């Protein structure tokens, strides 16, 4: 099932669901003809869209709103904070081309601080599915929740079949005593590749899909930190405020520590080009991840990286 099919099914089953967009219809092309007046395009006006969504939510509706991640989180930040967060309204933010998925765009269109921004708003929950299968398994619970929610939309198709989703729980793919990789979103694909390479080098390797970032699975982080010699945080986000920061907060809260290797964008935006080149240039291919953990180069072959469906 695709994102659009799931949203169509959900909206047809519940007349309180309203689909909104700020002139960004890539994910919902077919919904205007299906939903009629329950599909609202406000134009390139993310702030107006969020304000209107808050008003609809006050009247018992569940608005699912769509915009480019950079503008949904930054241009409309005050409206998300004040109209949605403070009022604790069930507005569902569907964030299009977040992180490296905005591969062909420059810094103005790169949302690589969105996790930090959104998790800083009281009441707003934050999620980052690994792929389309993960996405459609997560969204029903997210949309049914009475809390405002920010979701990094990831419609990439992979062969991995994810476990059912539970709010606030990580998906533990494997446990390891040498290294455990904590990741979310797009980079889950490359983490799977890195895990296999590391295993072939003789390491015991764990992998955790941190798909629920707020609320976060503290116990999964603590267990990985206790049983692995090295914990790796892997994310297409700034180093500040994302998963690395979340892990640091959890460890400090529980008065413990760990050997943590962060892989993120440290005080820089990424080079705008097609996704395979972005990952290669920035050092986020599975092979590069494995080699950074190992500390030496290997003879492993990097599998082909598919260009995103919505690539620029």
Short mmCIF file of C-alpha atoms in Angstrom, two decimals:
data_model
loop_
_atom_site.label_atom_id
_atom_site.label_comp_id
_atom_site.label_asym_id
_atom_site.label_seq_id
_atom_site.Cartn_x
_atom_site.Cartn_y
_atom_site.Cartn_z
CA UNK A 1 0.00 0.00 0.00
CA UNK A 2 1.27 3.48 -0.88
CA UNK A 3 1.04 6.64 1.23
CA UNK A 4 -1.72 8.02 -0.99
CA UNK A 5 -3.70 4.77 -0.86
CA UNK A 6 -3.47 4.68 2.93
CA UNK A 7 -4.54 8.31 3.26
CA UNK A 8 -7.43 7.77 0.84
CA UNK A 9 -8.60 4.72 2.75
CA UNK A 10 -8.32 6.57 6.07
CA UNK A 11 -10.16 9.67 4.85
CA UNK A 12 -13.00 7.69 3.26
CA UNK A 13 -13.47 5.75 6.50
CA UNK A 14 -13.45 8.88 8.67
CA UNK A 15 -15.19 12.05 7.48
CA UNK A 16 -13.37 14.10 10.11
CA UNK A 17 -10.06 13.67 8.23
CA UNK A 18 -9.19 16.73 6.14
CA UNK A 19 -6.31 16.65 3.67
CA UNK A 20 -4.44 19.92 3.18
CA UNK A 21 -1.47 21.07 1.13
CA UNK A 22 0.53 24.23 0.52
CA UNK A 23 0.63 23.66 -3.24
CA UNK A 24 2.59 20.44 -2.81
CA UNK A 25 0.46 17.66 -4.33
CA UNK A 26 3.13 15.11 -5.22
CA UNK A 27 1.97 12.69 -2.52
CA UNK A 28 -1.76 13.32 -2.93
CA UNK A 29 -2.38 13.88 -6.65
CA UNK A 30 -5.58 11.84 -6.81
CA UNK A 31 -7.25 13.05 -3.63
CA UNK A 32 -8.93 16.28 -4.83
CA UNK A 33 -11.35 14.34 -7.02
CA UNK A 34 -12.01 11.78 -4.30
CA UNK A 35 -12.44 14.02 -1.25
CA UNK A 36 -13.93 17.14 -2.86
CA UNK A 37 -14.30 19.86 -0.21
CA UNK A 38 -12.26 17.83 2.27
CA UNK A 39 -9.18 18.49 0.14
CA UNK A 40 -7.85 22.02 0.68
CA UNK A 41 -4.92 23.59 -1.18
CA UNK A 42 -4.01 26.92 0.40
CA UNK A 43 -1.32 27.71 -2.18
CA UNK A 44 2.27 28.50 -1.27
CA UNK A 45 1.21 29.60 2.21
CA UNK A 46 2.52 27.16 4.82
CA UNK A 47 1.72 29.53 7.69
CA UNK A 48 -1.86 30.01 6.51
CA UNK A 49 -2.26 26.26 6.06
CA UNK A 50 -1.16 25.53 9.65
CA UNK A 51 -3.40 28.27 11.04
CA UNK A 52 -6.38 26.92 9.10
CA UNK A 53 -5.55 23.35 10.15
CA UNK A 54 -5.54 24.42 13.80
CA UNK A 55 -8.96 25.99 13.34
CA UNK A 56 -10.31 22.80 11.78
CA UNK A 57 -8.80 20.72 14.58
CA UNK A 58 -10.54 22.92 17.15
CA UNK A 59 -13.79 21.90 15.45
CA UNK A 60 -13.13 18.19 15.76
CA UNK A 61 -11.35 17.54 12.48
CA UNK A 62 -8.05 15.74 11.97
CA UNK A 63 -6.09 17.72 9.36
CA UNK A 64 -3.27 15.91 7.54
CA UNK A 65 -1.14 18.69 6.07
CA UNK A 66 1.54 18.51 3.36
CA UNK A 67 4.46 20.77 2.45
CA UNK A 68 8.17 20.65 1.71
CA UNK A 69 9.94 19.72 4.94
CA UNK A 70 12.09 22.86 5.05
CA UNK A 71 9.10 25.20 4.82
CA UNK A 72 6.73 23.14 6.94
CA UNK A 73 9.18 23.21 9.84
CA UNK A 74 10.85 26.60 9.46
CA UNK A 75 8.59 29.01 7.61
CA UNK A 76 5.57 27.80 9.59
CA UNK A 77 7.42 27.16 12.86
CA UNK A 78 5.68 29.84 14.92
CA UNK A 79 2.28 28.63 13.75
CA UNK A 80 3.09 25.00 14.58
CA UNK A 81 4.37 26.05 18.00
CA UNK A 82 1.64 28.52 18.89
CA UNK A 83 -1.48 27.33 17.10
CA UNK A 84 -0.86 23.58 17.24
CA UNK A 85 1.67 22.82 19.99
CA UNK A 86 0.39 25.08 22.76
CA UNK A 87 -3.20 24.06 22.06
CA UNK A 88 -2.17 20.38 21.74
CA UNK A 89 -4.29 19.90 18.61
CA UNK A 90 -4.25 16.72 16.46
CA UNK A 91 -2.77 18.31 13.35
CA UNK A 92 -0.68 15.77 11.43
CA UNK A 93 2.33 17.21 9.62
CA UNK A 94 3.45 15.20 6.58
CA UNK A 95 6.92 16.41 5.73
CA UNK A 96 7.91 16.00 2.06
CA UNK A 97 11.54 15.37 0.94
CA UNK A 98 13.22 15.68 4.37
CA UNK A 99 16.95 15.19 4.90
CA UNK A 100 18.90 13.70 2.01
CA UNK A 101 15.63 13.03 0.15
CA UNK A 102 15.85 16.70 -0.88
CA UNK A 103 18.89 15.57 -2.83
CA UNK A 104 18.89 18.01 -5.76
CA UNK A 105 18.22 21.10 -3.65
CA UNK A 106 20.52 23.63 -2.04
CA UNK A 107 20.56 24.74 1.61
CA UNK A 108 17.31 26.75 1.42
CA UNK A 109 15.38 23.55 0.64
CA UNK A 110 17.30 21.15 2.88
CA UNK A 111 15.49 20.10 6.05
CA UNK A 112 18.34 18.76 8.16
CA UNK A 113 17.41 20.50 11.40
CA UNK A 114 13.74 19.46 11.36
CA UNK A 115 13.97 16.77 14.05
CA UNK A 116 15.60 19.24 16.43
CA UNK A 117 13.05 21.96 15.67
CA UNK A 118 9.93 19.82 15.96
CA UNK A 119 10.91 17.81 19.03
CA UNK A 120 11.57 21.09 20.83
CA UNK A 121 7.87 21.98 20.73
CA UNK A 122 5.92 20.67 23.75
CA UNK A 123 3.18 18.16 22.80
CA UNK A 124 4.49 17.61 19.25
CA UNK A 125 5.47 13.99 18.56
CA UNK A 126 8.15 13.15 15.96
CA UNK A 127 8.53 10.13 13.68
CA UNK A 128 10.87 9.04 10.87
CA UNK A 129 9.94 5.84 8.99
CA UNK A 130 12.71 3.83 7.34
CA UNK A 131 10.86 3.25 4.04
CA UNK A 132 7.35 2.96 2.58
CA UNK A 133 6.57 -0.32 4.35
CA UNK A 134 7.53 1.25 7.67
CA UNK A 135 5.58 4.39 6.80
CA UNK A 136 2.25 2.69 6.15
CA UNK A 137 2.65 0.56 9.28
CA UNK A 138 3.29 3.62 11.43
CA UNK A 139 0.81 6.19 10.14
CA UNK A 140 -2.48 4.62 11.33
CA UNK A 141 -1.40 4.98 14.98
CA UNK A 142 0.07 8.42 14.36
CA UNK A 143 -3.11 9.68 12.71
CA UNK A 144 -5.35 8.12 15.37
CA UNK A 145 -3.43 9.80 18.19
CA UNK A 146 -4.89 12.97 19.70
CA UNK A 147 -1.44 14.58 19.75
CA UNK A 148 0.08 16.82 17.07
CA UNK A 149 2.58 14.82 15.04
CA UNK A 150 5.46 15.51 12.68
CA UNK A 151 6.39 12.69 10.30
CA UNK A 152 9.28 12.59 7.87
CA UNK A 153 7.54 11.07 4.86
CA UNK A 154 9.66 8.35 3.24
CA UNK A 155 8.07 6.53 0.29
CA UNK A 156 11.19 4.65 -0.81
CA UNK A 157 10.51 1.00 -1.55
CA UNK A 158 12.85 -1.57 -0.04
CA UNK A 159 12.66 -5.33 0.36
CA UNK A 160 12.64 -5.12 4.15
CA UNK A 161 9.43 -6.06 5.98
CA UNK A 162 9.11 -4.15 9.24
CA UNK A 163 7.51 -5.19 12.49
CA UNK A 164 4.16 -3.66 13.54
CA UNK A 165 4.55 -0.19 15.01
CA UNK A 166 4.07 0.77 18.64
CA UNK A 167 4.20 4.44 19.59
CA UNK A 168 7.41 5.22 21.47
CA UNK A 169 9.08 1.91 20.65
CA UNK A 170 12.13 1.34 18.51
CA UNK A 171 12.34 -1.57 16.09
CA UNK A 172 15.25 -3.77 17.16
CA UNK A 173 16.50 -5.46 13.99
CA UNK A 174 19.49 -7.19 15.57
CA UNK A 175 21.53 -7.12 18.76
CA UNK A 176 25.32 -6.97 18.87
CA UNK A 177 28.09 -6.86 21.42
CA UNK A 178 30.76 -5.08 19.36
CA UNK A 179 28.74 -2.29 17.76
CA UNK A 180 25.11 -1.20 17.54
CA UNK A 181 23.92 1.25 14.90
CA UNK A 182 21.00 3.50 15.84
CA UNK A 183 19.39 5.16 12.83
CA UNK A 184 16.13 6.33 11.29
CA UNK A 185 14.61 7.23 7.95
CA UNK A 186 16.40 6.98 4.63
CA UNK A 187 19.74 5.87 6.10
CA UNK A 188 18.22 2.63 7.39
CA UNK A 189 18.87 1.27 3.86
CA UNK A 190 22.58 2.01 4.10
CA UNK A 191 22.75 0.81 7.71
CA UNK A 192 21.55 -2.64 6.59
CA UNK A 193 24.38 -2.75 4.05
CA UNK A 194 26.92 -1.61 6.64
CA UNK A 195 25.76 -4.27 9.10
CA UNK A 196 26.39 -7.08 6.62
CA UNK A 197 29.85 -5.73 5.80
CA UNK A 198 30.75 -5.41 9.48
CA UNK A 199 29.55 -8.95 10.16
CA UNK A 200 31.74 -10.26 7.35
CA UNK A 201 34.69 -8.59 9.10
CA UNK A 202 33.95 -10.67 12.20
CA UNK A 203 32.05 -8.16 14.34
CA UNK A 204 28.91 -8.78 16.38
CA UNK A 205 26.60 -6.04 15.10
CA UNK A 206 23.26 -4.69 16.27
CA UNK A 207 20.87 -2.43 14.37
CA UNK A 208 17.95 -0.41 15.75
CA UNK A 209 15.39 1.52 13.71
CA UNK A 210 14.68 4.59 15.87
CA UNK A 211 11.46 5.33 14.00
CA UNK A 212 9.80 6.97 17.00
CA UNK A 213 12.02 9.91 17.99
CA UNK A 214 9.55 11.58 20.34
CA UNK A 215 8.47 9.72 22.36
CA UNK A 216 11.74 7.83 22.18
CA UNK A 217 12.50 4.30 23.34
CA UNK A 218 14.91 5.03 26.18
CA UNK A 219 15.24 1.39 27.16
CA UNK A 220 16.40 0.41 23.68
CA UNK A 221 19.10 3.08 23.83
CA UNK A 222 20.20 2.06 27.33
CA UNK A 223 20.31 -1.64 26.47
CA UNK A 224 22.36 -1.04 23.33
CA UNK A 225 24.73 1.22 25.25
CA UNK A 226 25.19 -1.37 27.98
CA UNK A 227 25.77 -4.41 25.78
CA UNK A 228 27.78 -2.91 22.88
CA UNK A 229 31.35 -1.65 22.97
CA UNK A 230 30.39 1.06 20.48
CA UNK A 231 27.12 2.81 19.71
CA UNK A 232 26.81 4.59 16.36
CA UNK A 233 24.19 7.26 15.74
CA UNK A 234 23.52 7.57 12.01
CA UNK A 235 21.27 10.33 10.62
CA UNK A 236 20.71 12.73 7.71
CA UNK A 237 20.41 15.66 10.08
CA UNK A 238 22.66 18.20 11.75
CA UNK A 239 24.72 16.75 14.59
CA UNK A 240 23.04 19.23 16.92
CA UNK A 241 19.57 18.36 18.18
CA UNK A 242 18.97 15.06 16.40
CA UNK A 243 19.53 11.43 17.38
CA UNK A 244 23.04 12.00 18.74
CA UNK A 245 21.64 14.66 21.07
CA UNK A 246 18.70 12.42 22.02
CA UNK A 247 21.08 9.60 22.95
CA UNK A 248 23.24 11.98 24.99
CA UNK A 249 20.17 13.26 26.84
CA UNK A 250 18.98 9.72 27.63
CA UNK A 251 22.39 8.61 28.90
CA UNK A 252 22.77 11.71 31.08
CA UNK A 253 19.23 11.35 32.41
CA UNK A 254 20.01 7.80 33.56
CA UNK A 255 23.47 8.73 34.89
CA UNK A 256 25.36 6.46 32.57
CA UNK A 257 27.65 6.83 29.58
CA UNK A 258 28.76 4.98 26.45
CA UNK A 259 31.30 5.01 23.65
CA UNK A 260 29.31 6.83 20.95
CA UNK A 261 30.35 7.53 17.36
CA UNK A 262 28.04 10.10 15.70
CA UNK A 263 27.58 10.17 11.93
CA UNK A 264 25.69 13.31 10.98
CA UNK A 265 26.20 16.63 9.23
CA UNK A 266 28.45 18.64 11.49
CA UNK A 267 27.90 22.38 10.95
CA UNK A 268 27.37 21.96 7.19
CA UNK A 269 24.72 21.52 4.54
CA UNK A 270 25.06 18.73 2.00
CA UNK A 271 26.12 19.05 -1.61
CA UNK A 272 23.03 19.25 -3.89
CA UNK A 273 23.14 16.46 -6.46
CA UNK A 274 21.34 13.15 -7.09
CA UNK A 275 21.02 10.91 -4.03
CA UNK A 276 23.73 8.33 -4.91
CA UNK A 277 26.23 11.17 -5.31
CA UNK A 278 25.01 12.93 -2.15
CA UNK A 279 25.61 9.82 -0.06
CA UNK A 280 28.99 9.16 -1.64
CA UNK A 281 30.18 12.77 -1.30
CA UNK A 282 29.02 13.14 2.30
CA UNK A 283 30.26 9.71 3.41
CA UNK A 284 26.94 7.99 4.10
CA UNK A 285 26.98 4.94 1.82
CA UNK A 286 26.83 1.57 3.55
CA UNK A 287 30.45 0.86 2.63
CA UNK A 288 31.63 4.23 3.94
CA UNK A 289 29.68 3.77 7.17
CA UNK A 290 31.21 0.33 7.73
CA UNK A 291 34.71 1.58 6.99
CA UNK A 292 34.38 4.53 9.35
CA UNK A 293 33.37 2.12 12.12
CA UNK A 294 36.19 -0.31 11.28
CA UNK A 295 38.81 2.38 10.85
CA UNK A 296 40.14 0.90 7.63
CA UNK A 297 39.15 0.41 3.99
CA UNK A 298 37.71 -2.87 2.78
CA UNK A 299 37.25 -4.70 -0.52
CA UNK A 300 33.47 -4.77 -0.12
CA UNK A 301 31.30 -3.57 -3.01
CA UNK A 302 28.74 -0.83 -2.45
CA UNK A 303 25.34 -1.89 -3.87
CA UNK A 304 23.57 0.46 -6.27
CA UNK A 305 21.63 3.29 -4.65
CA UNK A 306 18.35 4.04 -6.39
CA UNK A 307 17.46 7.66 -7.21
CA UNK A 308 14.35 8.80 -5.29
CA UNK A 309 10.99 8.86 -7.06
CA UNK A 310 10.65 12.59 -6.39
CA UNK A 311 14.27 13.49 -7.09
CA UNK A 312 14.98 16.96 -8.42
#
